[in-house]
Amino acid sequence: MPKAFLIDTTRCTACRGCQIACKEWHDLPAVPTKQRGSHQNPPDLNPYNLKIVRFHEHLDERGRVLWNFFPDQCRHCVKPICATMANKAVPGSMIKDEKSGAVLVTEKCREMDEVGIRTVIKSCPYNIPRYDAEKKMLVKCDMCIDRVQVGLEPMCVKTCPTGTMAFGEREEMLTLAKKRLAD
Ligand code: SF4
Ligand code: SF4
Ligand code: SF4
């Protein structure tokens, strides 16, 4: 049965442990950065940050600063439009793994031309895929498929100290989500 992530933003402290764990597991290098007036860093997903904790800072009606945090990554959609568009451009360039539900980019993606790449990137409603010019392919969260296939949790879920992130059978995650909403 396909798996799913549950992200309960009410528990997130924006420690960014998940963001760093993702980089470490995928052996992705640090990228030069700077302070831009926000604690969100880097400012967006990029080929070396497949996951990012987004910070939304705003004022409430009394003028107090409020922070909302959102750990952002691929949703591994039930019907992934990215894969539909990718496979129109180059058949087999993206797959949805039936067992885990992971939406994955394959080596075939290297055959995709610029128009195909742009089409896939634009098709994602969550603005997730990025183009890695060095690898010459689209990149995104892969659900830590190498871990999931041997019964381990994705690295970001394993690292989260607050229980913000959960991972498991889709039905179980839906039940847990309903329970959290009712609490
Ligand atoms: Fe869904 Fe976007 Fe992830 Fe594709 S890249 S599975 S469209 S969230
Ligand atoms: Fe990164 Fe793996 Fe989490 Fe995806 S599932 S965001 S690849 S650590
Ligand atoms: Fe939030 Fe957990 Fe990620 Fe920390 S590790 S930023 S608490 S989701």
Coordinates of C-alpha atoms and ligand atoms in Angstrom, one line a residue:
M1 CA 0.0 0.0 0.0
P2 CA 1.4 3.5 -0.8
K3 CA 2.9 5.5 1.9
A4 CA 2.4 9.1 2.9
F5 CA 3.9 11.9 5.0
L6 CA 1.9 13.7 7.6
I7 CA 3.2 17.2 8.5
D8 CA 1.6 18.7 11.6
T9 CA 2.8 22.3 11.4
T10 CA 1.5 23.1 14.9
R11 CA 4.4 21.1 16.3
C12 CA 7.2 22.5 14.1
T13 CA 9.8 24.6 16.0
A14 CA 11.8 25.4 12.8
C15 CA 14.9 23.7 14.1
R16 CA 15.7 22.8 10.5
G17 CA 17.0 19.4 11.6
C18 CA 15.0 17.8 8.7
Q19 CA 16.5 20.2 6.2
I20 CA 20.0 19.4 7.2
A21 CA 19.4 15.6 7.6
C22 CA 18.1 15.6 4.0
K23 CA 21.2 17.2 2.7
E24 CA 23.5 14.9 4.7
W25 CA 21.7 11.7 3.6
H26 CA 21.9 12.7 -0.1
D27 CA 25.4 14.0 0.3
L28 CA 24.5 17.4 -1.0
P29 CA 27.0 20.3 -0.5
A30 CA 26.5 23.5 1.4
V31 CA 25.6 26.5 -0.8
P32 CA 26.9 30.1 -0.2
T33 CA 24.2 32.1 1.5
K34 CA 23.6 35.4 3.3
Q35 CA 21.2 37.0 5.8
R36 CA 18.2 38.3 3.8
G37 CA 16.2 39.7 6.7
S38 CA 14.5 36.3 7.3
H39 CA 15.5 33.2 9.2
Q40 CA 14.5 31.2 6.2
N41 CA 17.7 30.0 4.6
P42 CA 18.3 29.3 1.8
P43 CA 15.5 31.4 0.3
D44 CA 14.0 28.6 -1.7
L45 CA 14.5 25.0 -2.8
N46 CA 17.5 24.4 -5.1
P47 CA 19.3 21.4 -6.5
Y48 CA 21.2 21.1 -3.2
N49 CA 18.2 21.6 -0.9
L50 CA 15.5 19.1 -1.7
K51 CA 13.7 20.2 1.5
I52 CA 13.4 23.6 3.1
V53 CA 11.7 24.9 6.2
R54 CA 9.7 27.9 5.2
F55 CA 9.3 30.8 7.6
H56 CA 6.3 33.1 7.4
E57 CA 6.6 36.1 9.5
H58 CA 3.7 38.5 9.9
L59 CA 2.1 40.9 12.4
D60 CA -1.1 40.1 14.2
E61 CA -3.9 42.6 14.9
R62 CA -1.9 43.9 18.0
G63 CA 1.3 44.4 16.0
R64 CA 3.1 41.4 17.5
V65 CA 5.3 39.3 15.2
L66 CA 3.9 35.8 14.6
W67 CA 5.9 33.0 13.0
N68 CA 4.5 30.1 11.1
F69 CA 6.8 27.3 9.9
F70 CA 6.3 24.9 7.1
P71 CA 8.7 22.0 6.2
D72 CA 8.3 21.9 2.4
Q73 CA 9.1 19.0 0.1
C74 CA 7.6 16.9 -2.7
R75 CA 4.1 15.6 -1.7
H76 CA 4.5 12.4 -3.8
C77 CA 1.1 13.1 -5.2
V78 CA -1.4 10.3 -5.8
K79 CA -1.8 11.4 -9.4
P80 CA 1.6 13.2 -10.1
I81 CA 1.1 15.7 -12.9
C82 CA 4.9 16.1 -13.0
A83 CA 5.3 12.5 -14.1
T84 CA 2.6 12.7 -16.7
M85 CA 4.3 15.7 -18.3
A86 CA 7.8 14.2 -18.0
N87 CA 6.7 10.9 -19.6
K88 CA 5.1 12.9 -22.5
A89 CA 8.5 14.5 -23.0
V90 CA 10.6 11.4 -22.5
P91 CA 8.9 8.1 -21.7
G92 CA 10.1 6.5 -18.5
S93 CA 11.8 9.7 -17.2
M94 CA 9.7 9.8 -14.1
I95 CA 7.9 6.9 -12.3
K96 CA 5.5 6.4 -9.4
D97 CA 6.7 3.5 -7.5
E98 CA 3.6 1.4 -6.8
K99 CA 4.7 -0.1 -3.5
S100 CA 5.9 3.1 -1.7
G101 CA 4.0 5.7 -3.7
A102 CA 7.3 7.6 -4.3
V103 CA 7.4 9.8 -7.4
L104 CA 10.9 9.4 -8.7
V105 CA 13.1 10.9 -11.5
T106 CA 15.0 8.3 -13.5
E107 CA 18.2 8.4 -15.5
K108 CA 16.1 8.7 -18.6
C109 CA 15.5 12.3 -17.6
R110 CA 18.9 13.2 -18.9
E111 CA 17.5 12.9 -22.4
M112 CA 14.9 15.6 -21.8
D113 CA 15.3 18.9 -23.6
E114 CA 14.9 22.4 -22.2
V115 CA 11.3 22.7 -23.2
G116 CA 10.4 19.4 -21.5
I117 CA 12.3 20.4 -18.3
R118 CA 10.5 23.7 -18.1
T119 CA 7.1 22.0 -18.7
V120 CA 7.7 19.6 -15.9
I121 CA 8.8 22.3 -13.5
K122 CA 5.8 24.5 -14.3
S123 CA 3.4 21.6 -14.0
C124 CA 4.0 21.0 -10.3
P125 CA 1.3 22.8 -8.3
Y126 CA 3.7 23.0 -5.3
N127 CA 6.8 24.3 -7.2
I128 CA 9.0 21.4 -6.2
P129 CA 11.3 20.1 -9.0
R130 CA 14.5 21.9 -9.7
Y131 CA 17.1 21.5 -12.5
D132 CA 20.6 20.4 -11.6
A133 CA 22.8 21.8 -14.3
E134 CA 25.7 19.6 -13.2
K135 CA 23.8 16.3 -13.2
K136 CA 21.8 17.6 -16.2
M137 CA 18.6 16.3 -14.8
L138 CA 15.6 17.3 -12.7
V139 CA 16.0 16.7 -9.0
K140 CA 13.5 16.6 -6.1
C141 CA 12.8 14.7 -2.8
D142 CA 12.9 11.0 -3.6
M143 CA 11.1 9.9 -0.3
C144 CA 14.5 8.5 0.7
I145 CA 13.5 5.5 -1.3
D146 CA 16.7 3.7 -0.5
R147 CA 15.7 3.8 3.2
V148 CA 12.0 3.1 2.7
Q149 CA 12.8 0.0 0.6
V150 CA 14.6 -1.5 3.5
G151 CA 11.9 -0.6 6.0
L152 CA 13.5 2.6 7.4
E153 CA 11.8 6.0 7.7
P154 CA 12.8 8.9 5.5
M155 CA 15.7 10.8 7.0
C156 CA 13.8 14.0 7.7
V157 CA 11.1 12.0 9.6
K158 CA 13.7 10.1 11.6
T159 CA 15.4 13.4 12.6
C160 CA 12.4 15.4 13.6
P161 CA 12.5 15.8 17.4
T162 CA 9.0 17.2 17.9
G163 CA 6.7 14.7 16.1
T164 CA 5.9 17.3 13.4
M165 CA 6.6 14.7 10.7
A166 CA 5.1 11.2 10.5
F167 CA 5.4 8.6 7.7
G168 CA 3.6 5.4 7.1
E169 CA 0.8 3.7 5.2
R170 CA -1.4 6.4 3.7
E171 CA -4.6 5.2 5.4
E172 CA -2.8 5.3 8.8
M173 CA -1.6 8.8 8.1
L174 CA -5.1 9.9 7.2
T175 CA -6.4 8.4 10.5
L176 CA -3.6 10.1 12.4
A177 CA -4.3 13.5 10.7
K178 CA -8.0 13.2 11.6
K179 CA -7.1 12.4 15.2
R180 CA -4.7 15.4 15.5
L181 CA -7.3 17.7 14.0
A182 CA -9.9 16.5 16.6
D183 CA -7.4 16.9 19.6
Ligands
SF4_1 FE1 3.4 16.2 -6.8 FE2 5.0 18.3 -7.5 FE3 6.0 16.2 -6.1 FE4 5.3 15.9 -8.7 S1 7.0 17.2 -7.9 S2 4.8 14.5 -7.0 S3 3.5 17.3 -8.8 S4 4.5 17.7 -5.4
SF4_2 FE1 14.8 14.7 1.9 FE2 14.3 12.1 2.1 FE3 12.8 13.9 3.5 FE4 12.5 13.8 0.8 S1 12.0 12.2 2.3 S2 12.7 15.6 2.1 S3 14.6 13.3 0.2 S4 15.0 13.5 3.7
SF4_3 FE1 10.1 21.3 12.1 FE2 10.8 18.8 12.8 FE3 11.9 19.9 10.7 FE4 12.6 20.7 13.1 S1 13.0 18.7 12.2 S2 12.1 22.1 11.4 S3 10.6 20.5 14.2 S4 9.7 19.5 10.9

